[in-house]
């Protein structure tokens, strides 16, 4: 008979036995048992694929990756611990030491921090341009440029990107286009259908939808051929030093080599690993993505139309409104509706009293929650200039369309009448 201490560790479980669960299970394990030493050696050397260690991936995470790749119409995906991590590992894998990125000005503030501060520490330069200025994109590209980056619908002013314009510019220069589609969601827009080569998500937002779990995903559309100019992309086309003579492009090919690099190097070395539990919760959220996003989009447009007539609101930045600068692009790229994240500018000059005026409104809201998040089942409000975009200087805020009087709204699943009444009560305090 096996001893008590052995039974308490190993009793009742035999590794590798499949179960018939109708729902993807949570594989809450740090590591995996190998069939043999030869099996382990092959996995560690990338001679075959399989479960290696949960820092790289878990079976629950792999279900999430396949599901998001399918939703975006992509070839493969990598899930990591947050949307910020997804942006970071994507661009580090593409750009490399001494590389250059051309990015839109109109970005989430945390992405700007990453680009202008941390990437500078790594020797990666970023040039920011107006996303609507085709000449600015072209002029900013250098021989060392390795990616163009933009958001599908920019946070927080909801500018809609002209995907095809920017994709064509990227491909003329033989570099990939990376799109953050967090606000757009794959239900409203699939950037790969309009020329994007890599699509990034903060899965914390709409994909999860309930404000419970951090996560990020990058999807390789399988559209960019690193082998066409191999001298530009040695990380894919030259022998991978830690694996001897193995060449990722030869071993995995288009649509798969990028994921192999990200997992085996950047996730393996830096450790932005997605918890199996978080992966499972995001999967539950994705099951209702279209239902939530459709309702949130309709609610946001109803609110925007109401606020466009409000005397204490001087501007409503929602591309679903007829007079919006990006309305035509929304009609072109977003036939299912504009996203539910948009902003308003309050009446009043930008002066010493602006912050107090903003606080009176925001602190009076009862249905909208003051939270640094978007895409939640709950309706959320934030003040970009003192919260998500607080590290930007005045010139950067202006380039992104943000004033000190800008308030960001993220419409949730509550009754639209309650949300409008809440805003009206708060706006009356200006």
Tab-separated table of C-alpha atoms in Angstrom:
chain	number	residue	atom	x	y	z
A	1	UNK	CA	0.000	0.000	0.000
A	2	UNK	CA	1.228	3.513	-0.895
A	3	UNK	CA	2.090	5.643	2.137
A	4	UNK	CA	-0.241	8.337	3.474
A	5	UNK	CA	2.007	11.242	2.459
A	6	UNK	CA	2.236	9.919	-1.128
A	7	UNK	CA	-1.536	9.450	-1.315
A	8	UNK	CA	-2.227	12.963	-0.073
A	9	UNK	CA	-0.123	14.381	-2.890
A	10	UNK	CA	-0.994	12.057	-5.775
A	11	UNK	CA	-4.147	10.123	-4.902
A	12	UNK	CA	-7.216	10.311	-7.161
A	13	UNK	CA	-5.582	11.878	-10.187
A	14	UNK	CA	-3.955	10.398	-13.275
A	15	UNK	CA	-2.407	12.998	-15.631
A	16	UNK	CA	-3.579	13.066	-19.208
A	17	UNK	CA	-7.002	11.461	-18.816
A	18	UNK	CA	-9.502	13.469	-20.915
A	19	UNK	CA	-12.843	14.553	-19.467
A	20	UNK	CA	-16.069	15.412	-21.265
A	21	UNK	CA	-16.723	18.873	-19.830
A	22	UNK	CA	-19.085	20.920	-22.015
A	23	UNK	CA	-17.399	24.142	-20.895
A	24	UNK	CA	-13.632	24.775	-21.208
A	25	UNK	CA	-12.167	23.838	-17.816
A	26	UNK	CA	-9.730	25.842	-15.737
A	27	UNK	CA	-6.365	24.118	-15.930
A	28	UNK	CA	-5.086	25.684	-12.721
A	29	UNK	CA	-1.613	24.206	-12.787
A	30	UNK	CA	1.860	25.702	-12.862
A	31	UNK	CA	3.450	22.849	-14.806
A	32	UNK	CA	2.794	19.692	-16.828
A	33	UNK	CA	4.012	16.114	-16.579
A	34	UNK	CA	6.021	14.896	-19.558
A	35	UNK	CA	5.692	11.416	-21.018
A	36	UNK	CA	9.466	10.938	-21.033
A	37	UNK	CA	12.724	12.847	-20.932
A	38	UNK	CA	12.837	12.688	-24.726
A	39	UNK	CA	9.341	14.213	-24.841
A	40	UNK	CA	10.453	17.030	-22.526
A	41	UNK	CA	13.596	17.673	-24.550
A	42	UNK	CA	11.599	17.948	-27.785
A	43	UNK	CA	9.176	20.430	-26.224
A	44	UNK	CA	11.923	22.602	-24.767
A	45	UNK	CA	13.761	22.625	-28.110
A	46	UNK	CA	10.572	23.587	-30.049
A	47	UNK	CA	10.845	20.418	-32.109
A	48	UNK	CA	7.234	19.733	-31.216
A	49	UNK	CA	4.424	21.698	-29.601
A	50	UNK	CA	2.601	20.917	-26.386
A	51	UNK	CA	2.176	21.955	-22.772
A	52	UNK	CA	5.491	23.117	-21.385
A	53	UNK	CA	5.011	25.433	-18.407
A	54	UNK	CA	2.168	27.784	-17.461
A	55	UNK	CA	4.380	30.843	-17.756
A	56	UNK	CA	4.260	30.242	-21.520
A	57	UNK	CA	0.661	29.032	-21.778
A	58	UNK	CA	-2.066	26.859	-20.268
A	59	UNK	CA	-4.731	24.772	-22.019
A	60	UNK	CA	-7.390	27.239	-20.827
A	61	UNK	CA	-5.376	30.091	-22.295
A	62	UNK	CA	-5.007	28.208	-25.575
A	63	UNK	CA	-8.796	27.954	-25.902
A	64	UNK	CA	-8.982	31.723	-25.394
A	65	UNK	CA	-6.274	32.303	-27.988
A	66	UNK	CA	-8.017	30.157	-30.585
A	67	UNK	CA	-11.365	31.798	-29.894
A	68	UNK	CA	-10.104	35.370	-30.214
A	69	UNK	CA	-8.092	34.471	-33.321
A	70	UNK	CA	-11.287	33.071	-34.845
A	71	UNK	CA	-13.298	36.178	-33.907
A	72	UNK	CA	-10.691	38.414	-35.549
A	73	UNK	CA	-10.302	36.144	-38.574
A	74	UNK	CA	-6.641	35.598	-37.712
A	75	UNK	CA	-4.191	32.701	-37.956
A	76	UNK	CA	-2.940	32.518	-34.351
A	77	UNK	CA	-2.978	34.455	-31.097
A	78	UNK	CA	-1.054	34.921	-27.867
A	79	UNK	CA	-2.784	35.798	-24.603
A	80	UNK	CA	-0.912	37.592	-21.832
A	81	UNK	CA	-1.556	39.217	-18.474
A	82	UNK	CA	-2.970	42.556	-19.674
A	83	UNK	CA	-3.649	44.674	-22.716
A	84	UNK	CA	-0.596	46.762	-21.901
A	85	UNK	CA	1.520	43.598	-21.916
A	86	UNK	CA	-0.001	42.576	-25.254
A	87	UNK	CA	1.009	45.880	-26.857
A	88	UNK	CA	4.488	45.693	-25.323
A	89	UNK	CA	5.372	42.130	-26.343
A	90	UNK	CA	3.888	42.593	-29.816
A	91	UNK	CA	5.995	45.613	-30.627
A	92	UNK	CA	9.130	44.338	-28.925
A	93	UNK	CA	8.906	41.160	-31.014
A	94	UNK	CA	8.404	43.111	-34.241
A	95	UNK	CA	10.726	46.048	-33.716
A	96	UNK	CA	13.783	44.755	-31.875
A	97	UNK	CA	16.716	46.733	-30.516
A	98	UNK	CA	17.224	50.063	-32.270
A	99	UNK	CA	14.000	49.809	-34.236
A	100	UNK	CA	11.460	52.540	-34.862
A	101	UNK	CA	7.658	52.768	-34.644
A	102	UNK	CA	5.316	55.296	-36.211
A	103	UNK	CA	2.216	55.717	-34.057
A	104	UNK	CA	-0.952	57.747	-34.071
A	105	UNK	CA	-1.162	60.596	-31.564
A	106	UNK	CA	-4.652	59.502	-30.625
A	107	UNK	CA	-3.985	56.782	-28.045
A	108	UNK	CA	-4.855	55.557	-24.575
A	109	UNK	CA	-2.584	57.374	-22.103
A	110	UNK	CA	-0.937	54.204	-20.810
A	111	UNK	CA	0.183	53.331	-24.334
A	112	UNK	CA	1.732	56.785	-24.686
A	113	UNK	CA	3.632	56.204	-21.427
A	114	UNK	CA	4.935	52.882	-22.765
A	115	UNK	CA	5.976	54.387	-26.084
A	116	UNK	CA	7.637	57.595	-24.956
A	117	UNK	CA	9.182	56.403	-21.699
A	118	UNK	CA	9.751	52.660	-21.317
A	119	UNK	CA	10.442	51.952	-24.993
A	120	UNK	CA	13.008	54.742	-24.926
A	121	UNK	CA	14.787	52.804	-22.161
A	122	UNK	CA	14.918	49.807	-24.532
A	123	UNK	CA	16.323	51.831	-27.422
A	124	UNK	CA	13.068	51.793	-29.374
A	125	UNK	CA	12.076	55.148	-30.858
A	126	UNK	CA	8.492	56.190	-31.520
A	127	UNK	CA	7.316	59.033	-33.756
A	128	UNK	CA	3.763	60.266	-33.133
A	129	UNK	CA	1.604	61.574	-35.989
A	130	UNK	CA	-1.959	62.727	-36.575
A	131	UNK	CA	-3.736	59.545	-37.634
A	132	UNK	CA	-5.766	61.423	-40.265
A	133	UNK	CA	-2.677	62.899	-41.982
A	134	UNK	CA	-1.473	60.516	-44.696
A	135	UNK	CA	1.599	62.644	-45.468
A	136	UNK	CA	2.596	62.636	-41.805
A	137	UNK	CA	2.530	58.829	-41.722
A	138	UNK	CA	4.634	58.576	-44.879
A	139	UNK	CA	7.131	61.241	-43.845
A	140	UNK	CA	7.706	59.680	-40.430
A	141	UNK	CA	8.738	56.278	-41.833
A	142	UNK	CA	12.485	55.586	-41.704
A	143	UNK	CA	14.707	52.738	-42.910
A	144	UNK	CA	14.587	51.425	-39.321
A	145	UNK	CA	10.781	51.572	-39.044
A	146	UNK	CA	9.379	48.148	-38.227
A	147	UNK	CA	5.719	48.848	-37.405
A	148	UNK	CA	2.882	51.354	-37.721
A	149	UNK	CA	0.508	51.472	-34.756
A	150	UNK	CA	-2.939	52.937	-34.139
A	151	UNK	CA	-6.205	52.273	-32.354
A	152	UNK	CA	-9.244	51.247	-34.390
A	153	UNK	CA	-11.405	53.725	-32.468
A	154	UNK	CA	-9.276	55.980	-30.322
A	155	UNK	CA	-9.695	56.239	-26.567
A	156	UNK	CA	-11.174	58.604	-25.372
A	157	UNK	CA	-12.366	60.855	-28.256
A	158	UNK	CA	-13.604	57.986	-30.463
A	159	UNK	CA	-11.779	59.006	-33.641
A	160	UNK	CA	-12.293	56.301	-36.260
A	161	UNK	CA	-9.137	55.253	-38.092
A	162	UNK	CA	-9.065	55.133	-41.885
A	163	UNK	CA	-7.723	51.575	-41.826
A	164	UNK	CA	-7.162	51.129	-45.530
A	165	UNK	CA	-5.292	54.417	-45.852
A	166	UNK	CA	-2.832	53.593	-43.080
A	167	UNK	CA	-2.530	49.920	-44.078
A	168	UNK	CA	-1.576	50.887	-47.617
A	169	UNK	CA	1.070	53.289	-46.317
A	170	UNK	CA	2.507	50.574	-44.055
A	171	UNK	CA	2.615	47.997	-46.805
A	172	UNK	CA	4.178	50.426	-49.305
A	173	UNK	CA	7.040	50.642	-46.790
A	174	UNK	CA	7.076	46.839	-46.264
A	175	UNK	CA	6.200	47.082	-42.576
A	176	UNK	CA	3.221	45.619	-40.684
A	177	UNK	CA	0.272	47.574	-39.335
A	178	UNK	CA	-0.620	46.871	-35.696
A	179	UNK	CA	-4.089	47.886	-34.535
A	180	UNK	CA	-5.360	48.069	-30.962
A	181	UNK	CA	-8.986	46.986	-31.385
A	182	UNK	CA	-9.962	47.152	-27.702
A	183	UNK	CA	-12.626	49.821	-28.210
A	184	UNK	CA	-13.714	48.599	-31.632
A	185	UNK	CA	-14.154	44.928	-30.614
A	186	UNK	CA	-14.216	42.153	-33.239
A	187	UNK	CA	-18.016	42.353	-33.266
A	188	UNK	CA	-18.052	45.918	-34.593
A	189	UNK	CA	-14.860	45.888	-36.698
A	190	UNK	CA	-12.290	43.310	-37.788
A	191	UNK	CA	-9.160	45.315	-38.676
A	192	UNK	CA	-7.600	42.386	-40.513
A	193	UNK	CA	-10.301	42.706	-43.167
A	194	UNK	CA	-9.058	46.249	-43.844
A	195	UNK	CA	-5.315	45.640	-43.989
A	196	UNK	CA	-4.132	45.250	-40.379
A	197	UNK	CA	-1.486	42.555	-39.869
A	198	UNK	CA	-1.630	42.289	-36.068
A	199	UNK	CA	-4.594	43.080	-33.823
A	200	UNK	CA	-4.213	43.733	-30.101
A	201	UNK	CA	-6.850	43.696	-27.370
A	202	UNK	CA	-7.061	44.589	-23.749
A	203	UNK	CA	-9.284	41.598	-22.960
A	204	UNK	CA	-9.978	43.264	-19.620
A	205	UNK	CA	-12.470	45.488	-21.413
A	206	UNK	CA	-15.215	44.328	-23.806
A	207	UNK	CA	-14.012	40.759	-24.291
A	208	UNK	CA	-14.341	40.099	-20.567
A	209	UNK	CA	-17.114	42.646	-20.120
A	210	UNK	CA	-17.615	42.362	-16.384
A	211	UNK	CA	-14.662	44.195	-14.870
A	212	UNK	CA	-13.322	41.122	-13.088
A	213	UNK	CA	-10.160	39.982	-14.859
A	214	UNK	CA	-7.101	41.494	-16.487
A	215	UNK	CA	-5.905	40.016	-19.763
A	216	UNK	CA	-4.538	40.878	-23.174
A	217	UNK	CA	-4.424	39.178	-26.568
A	218	UNK	CA	-2.533	39.745	-29.810
A	219	UNK	CA	-3.755	38.135	-33.033
A	220	UNK	CA	-1.459	37.443	-35.980
A	221	UNK	CA	-3.611	37.796	-39.094
A	222	UNK	CA	-1.189	35.663	-41.087
A	223	UNK	CA	-0.912	38.408	-43.693
A	224	UNK	CA	2.618	39.763	-43.259
A	225	UNK	CA	5.430	37.879	-44.972
A	226	UNK	CA	8.605	38.345	-42.916
A	227	UNK	CA	10.374	36.064	-45.370
A	228	UNK	CA	9.966	38.533	-48.249
A	229	UNK	CA	12.725	40.745	-46.820
A	230	UNK	CA	14.586	38.409	-44.462
A	231	UNK	CA	17.391	40.868	-43.710
A	232	UNK	CA	14.849	43.124	-41.987
A	233	UNK	CA	13.486	40.418	-39.738
A	234	UNK	CA	16.379	38.279	-38.425
A	235	UNK	CA	14.332	37.359	-35.339
A	236	UNK	CA	12.195	35.253	-37.675
A	237	UNK	CA	14.470	34.379	-40.587
A	238	UNK	CA	17.897	33.779	-38.993
A	239	UNK	CA	18.837	30.962	-36.593
A	240	UNK	CA	17.295	31.519	-33.151
A	241	UNK	CA	20.375	31.584	-30.888
A	242	UNK	CA	18.832	29.903	-27.856
A	243	UNK	CA	17.630	27.023	-30.034
A	244	UNK	CA	20.759	26.461	-32.085
A	245	UNK	CA	20.091	26.273	-35.812
A	246	UNK	CA	16.295	26.479	-35.574
A	247	UNK	CA	14.777	29.185	-37.807
A	248	UNK	CA	11.267	30.201	-36.733
A	249	UNK	CA	10.162	31.103	-40.253
A	250	UNK	CA	11.179	27.688	-41.530
A	251	UNK	CA	9.808	25.770	-38.543
A	252	UNK	CA	6.460	27.575	-38.104
A	253	UNK	CA	5.863	29.742	-41.175
A	254	UNK	CA	3.503	32.626	-41.839
A	255	UNK	CA	0.802	33.140	-39.236
A	256	UNK	CA	2.577	31.022	-36.598
A	257	UNK	CA	6.207	32.156	-36.290
A	258	UNK	CA	5.274	35.393	-34.530
A	259	UNK	CA	3.365	33.567	-31.771
A	260	UNK	CA	6.255	31.157	-31.335
A	261	UNK	CA	8.694	34.045	-30.857
A	262	UNK	CA	6.463	35.934	-28.437
A	263	UNK	CA	5.829	32.895	-26.242
A	264	UNK	CA	9.347	31.451	-26.314
A	265	UNK	CA	11.149	34.743	-25.741
A	266	UNK	CA	9.136	37.691	-24.494
A	267	UNK	CA	6.544	35.875	-22.384
A	268	UNK	CA	9.099	33.269	-21.296
A	269	UNK	CA	11.737	35.866	-20.334
A	270	UNK	CA	9.620	38.735	-19.013
A	271	UNK	CA	6.803	36.647	-17.524
A	272	UNK	CA	3.570	38.573	-18.335
A	273	UNK	CA	1.636	35.325	-17.968
A	274	UNK	CA	-2.141	35.080	-18.060
A	275	UNK	CA	-3.704	33.238	-15.135
A	276	UNK	CA	-5.779	30.207	-16.213
A	277	UNK	CA	-8.598	31.519	-14.040
A	278	UNK	CA	-8.530	34.903	-15.765
A	279	UNK	CA	-8.464	33.176	-19.151
A	280	UNK	CA	-11.538	31.196	-18.125
A	281	UNK	CA	-13.406	34.303	-16.952
A	282	UNK	CA	-12.621	36.122	-20.203
A	283	UNK	CA	-13.944	33.117	-22.121
A	284	UNK	CA	-17.225	33.386	-20.220
A	285	UNK	CA	-17.449	37.055	-21.165
A	286	UNK	CA	-16.777	36.428	-24.835
A	287	UNK	CA	-19.813	34.134	-25.017
A	288	UNK	CA	-22.080	37.201	-24.751
A	289	UNK	CA	-19.863	39.711	-26.577
A	290	UNK	CA	-22.215	40.482	-29.465
A	291	UNK	CA	-25.248	40.833	-27.190
A	292	UNK	CA	-23.489	43.210	-24.825
A	293	UNK	CA	-21.752	45.293	-27.457
A	294	UNK	CA	-24.897	45.727	-29.565
A	295	UNK	CA	-26.864	46.990	-26.570
A	296	UNK	CA	-24.030	49.183	-25.279
A	297	UNK	CA	-23.550	50.706	-28.723
A	298	UNK	CA	-27.251	51.556	-29.022
A	299	UNK	CA	-27.330	53.014	-25.509
A	300	UNK	CA	-24.249	55.146	-26.144
A	301	UNK	CA	-25.758	56.624	-29.297
A	302	UNK	CA	-28.995	57.439	-27.442
A	303	UNK	CA	-27.004	59.199	-24.725
A	304	UNK	CA	-24.842	61.032	-27.269
A	305	UNK	CA	-27.883	62.313	-29.156
A	306	UNK	CA	-29.373	63.592	-25.895
A	307	UNK	CA	-26.162	65.276	-24.749
A	308	UNK	CA	-25.689	66.936	-28.145
A	309	UNK	CA	-28.689	69.110	-27.237
A	310	UNK	CA	-27.639	69.784	-23.641
A	311	UNK	CA	-26.838	73.430	-22.845
A	312	UNK	CA	-23.942	72.521	-20.530
A	313	UNK	CA	-22.195	70.339	-23.128
A	314	UNK	CA	-20.258	72.119	-25.873
A	315	UNK	CA	-19.124	69.031	-27.798
A	316	UNK	CA	-20.042	65.350	-28.017
A	317	UNK	CA	-17.286	63.220	-29.525
A	318	UNK	CA	-19.283	60.300	-30.894
A	319	UNK	CA	-18.793	59.161	-34.515
A	320	UNK	CA	-22.408	58.021	-34.762
A	321	UNK	CA	-23.581	61.637	-34.755
A	322	UNK	CA	-24.189	63.231	-38.147
A	323	UNK	CA	-21.944	66.231	-37.561
A	324	UNK	CA	-18.984	64.283	-36.198
A	325	UNK	CA	-15.715	64.598	-38.133
A	326	UNK	CA	-15.357	60.807	-38.326
A	327	UNK	CA	-18.993	60.006	-39.103
A	328	UNK	CA	-18.270	59.034	-42.716
A	329	UNK	CA	-15.510	56.665	-41.615
A	330	UNK	CA	-17.867	55.169	-39.035
A	331	UNK	CA	-20.424	54.541	-41.781
A	332	UNK	CA	-17.727	52.908	-43.877
A	333	UNK	CA	-16.000	50.744	-41.281
A	334	UNK	CA	-18.593	50.290	-38.520
A	335	UNK	CA	-21.888	49.202	-40.143
A	336	UNK	CA	-23.010	47.498	-36.910
A	337	UNK	CA	-22.689	50.731	-34.957
A	338	UNK	CA	-20.104	52.871	-33.223
A	339	UNK	CA	-18.509	51.724	-29.948
A	340	UNK	CA	-19.954	52.675	-26.585
A	341	UNK	CA	-16.887	54.637	-25.425
A	342	UNK	CA	-17.017	58.343	-26.241
A	343	UNK	CA	-16.371	61.731	-24.668
A	344	UNK	CA	-18.022	65.077	-24.047
A	345	UNK	CA	-16.621	68.545	-23.406
A	346	UNK	CA	-18.324	70.586	-20.708
A	347	UNK	CA	-19.275	74.236	-21.056
A	348	UNK	CA	-16.789	76.703	-19.646
A	349	UNK	CA	-13.313	78.033	-20.328
A	350	UNK	CA	-10.214	76.089	-19.344
A	351	UNK	CA	-9.101	77.955	-16.251
A	352	UNK	CA	-8.319	77.480	-12.582
A	353	UNK	CA	-11.899	76.490	-11.911
A	354	UNK	CA	-12.120	73.728	-14.510
A	355	UNK	CA	-11.117	70.864	-12.223
A	356	UNK	CA	-13.661	71.917	-9.580
A	357	UNK	CA	-16.363	72.157	-12.243
A	358	UNK	CA	-15.490	68.671	-13.518
A	359	UNK	CA	-15.491	67.309	-9.979
A	360	UNK	CA	-18.972	68.704	-9.283
A	361	UNK	CA	-20.319	66.792	-12.252
A	362	UNK	CA	-18.399	63.544	-11.843
A	363	UNK	CA	-18.881	63.328	-8.089
A	364	UNK	CA	-22.626	63.887	-8.481
A	365	UNK	CA	-23.131	60.861	-10.737
A	366	UNK	CA	-24.855	57.928	-9.068
A	367	UNK	CA	-25.509	55.402	-11.845
A	368	UNK	CA	-22.281	56.030	-13.740
A	369	UNK	CA	-19.309	54.760	-11.716
A	370	UNK	CA	-16.001	56.637	-11.470
A	371	UNK	CA	-13.682	53.838	-12.625
A	372	UNK	CA	-10.491	53.721	-14.724
A	373	UNK	CA	-11.892	51.112	-17.084
A	374	UNK	CA	-14.122	50.791	-20.141
A	375	UNK	CA	-16.274	48.108	-21.732
A	376	UNK	CA	-17.820	47.003	-18.453
A	377	UNK	CA	-21.396	45.845	-17.858
A	378	UNK	CA	-21.588	48.926	-15.615
A	379	UNK	CA	-21.589	52.426	-17.083
A	380	UNK	CA	-18.339	54.182	-16.253
A	381	UNK	CA	-17.040	57.732	-16.230
A	382	UNK	CA	-13.549	59.172	-16.029
A	383	UNK	CA	-11.703	62.464	-16.469
A	384	UNK	CA	-8.856	61.759	-18.923
A	385	UNK	CA	-6.788	64.859	-18.116
A	386	UNK	CA	-6.433	63.913	-14.449
A	387	UNK	CA	-6.687	60.135	-14.786
A	388	UNK	CA	-5.853	57.959	-17.817
A	389	UNK	CA	-4.056	60.711	-19.759
A	390	UNK	CA	-2.643	62.664	-16.821
A	391	UNK	CA	0.985	62.101	-17.903
A	392	UNK	CA	0.455	63.877	-21.207
A	393	UNK	CA	1.493	67.509	-21.525
A	394	UNK	CA	-0.848	70.162	-22.891
A	395	UNK	CA	0.452	69.784	-26.457
A	396	UNK	CA	-0.037	66.008	-26.387
A	397	UNK	CA	-3.546	66.359	-24.972
A	398	UNK	CA	-4.437	68.821	-27.707
A	399	UNK	CA	-3.079	66.450	-30.379
A	400	UNK	CA	-5.276	63.704	-28.946
A	401	UNK	CA	-8.319	65.998	-28.851
A	402	UNK	CA	-8.507	66.081	-25.050
A	403	UNK	CA	-9.228	69.268	-23.116
A	404	UNK	CA	-9.289	69.829	-19.368
A	405	UNK	CA	-13.072	69.849	-19.695
A	406	UNK	CA	-13.301	66.448	-21.411
A	407	UNK	CA	-15.189	63.636	-19.664
A	408	UNK	CA	-15.081	60.065	-20.977
A	409	UNK	CA	-18.178	57.870	-20.827
A	410	UNK	CA	-18.443	54.111	-21.294
A	411	UNK	CA	-22.053	53.002	-21.649
A	412	UNK	CA	-23.002	49.799	-19.850
A	413	UNK	CA	-26.074	47.614	-19.721
A	414	UNK	CA	-28.293	49.723	-17.465
A	415	UNK	CA	-31.532	51.314	-18.657
A	416	UNK	CA	-30.677	54.249	-20.971
A	417	UNK	CA	-33.325	56.437	-19.299
A	418	UNK	CA	-31.609	56.006	-15.929
A	419	UNK	CA	-28.246	56.906	-17.418
A	420	UNK	CA	-29.599	60.039	-19.109
A	421	UNK	CA	-31.360	61.143	-15.942
A	422	UNK	CA	-28.130	60.612	-13.980
A	423	UNK	CA	-26.168	62.765	-16.418
A	424	UNK	CA	-28.825	65.485	-16.454
A	425	UNK	CA	-28.790	65.710	-12.648
A	426	UNK	CA	-25.006	65.968	-12.589
A	427	UNK	CA	-24.718	68.439	-15.480
A	428	UNK	CA	-27.186	70.756	-13.764
A	429	UNK	CA	-24.480	71.413	-11.151
A	430	UNK	CA	-22.216	73.305	-13.575
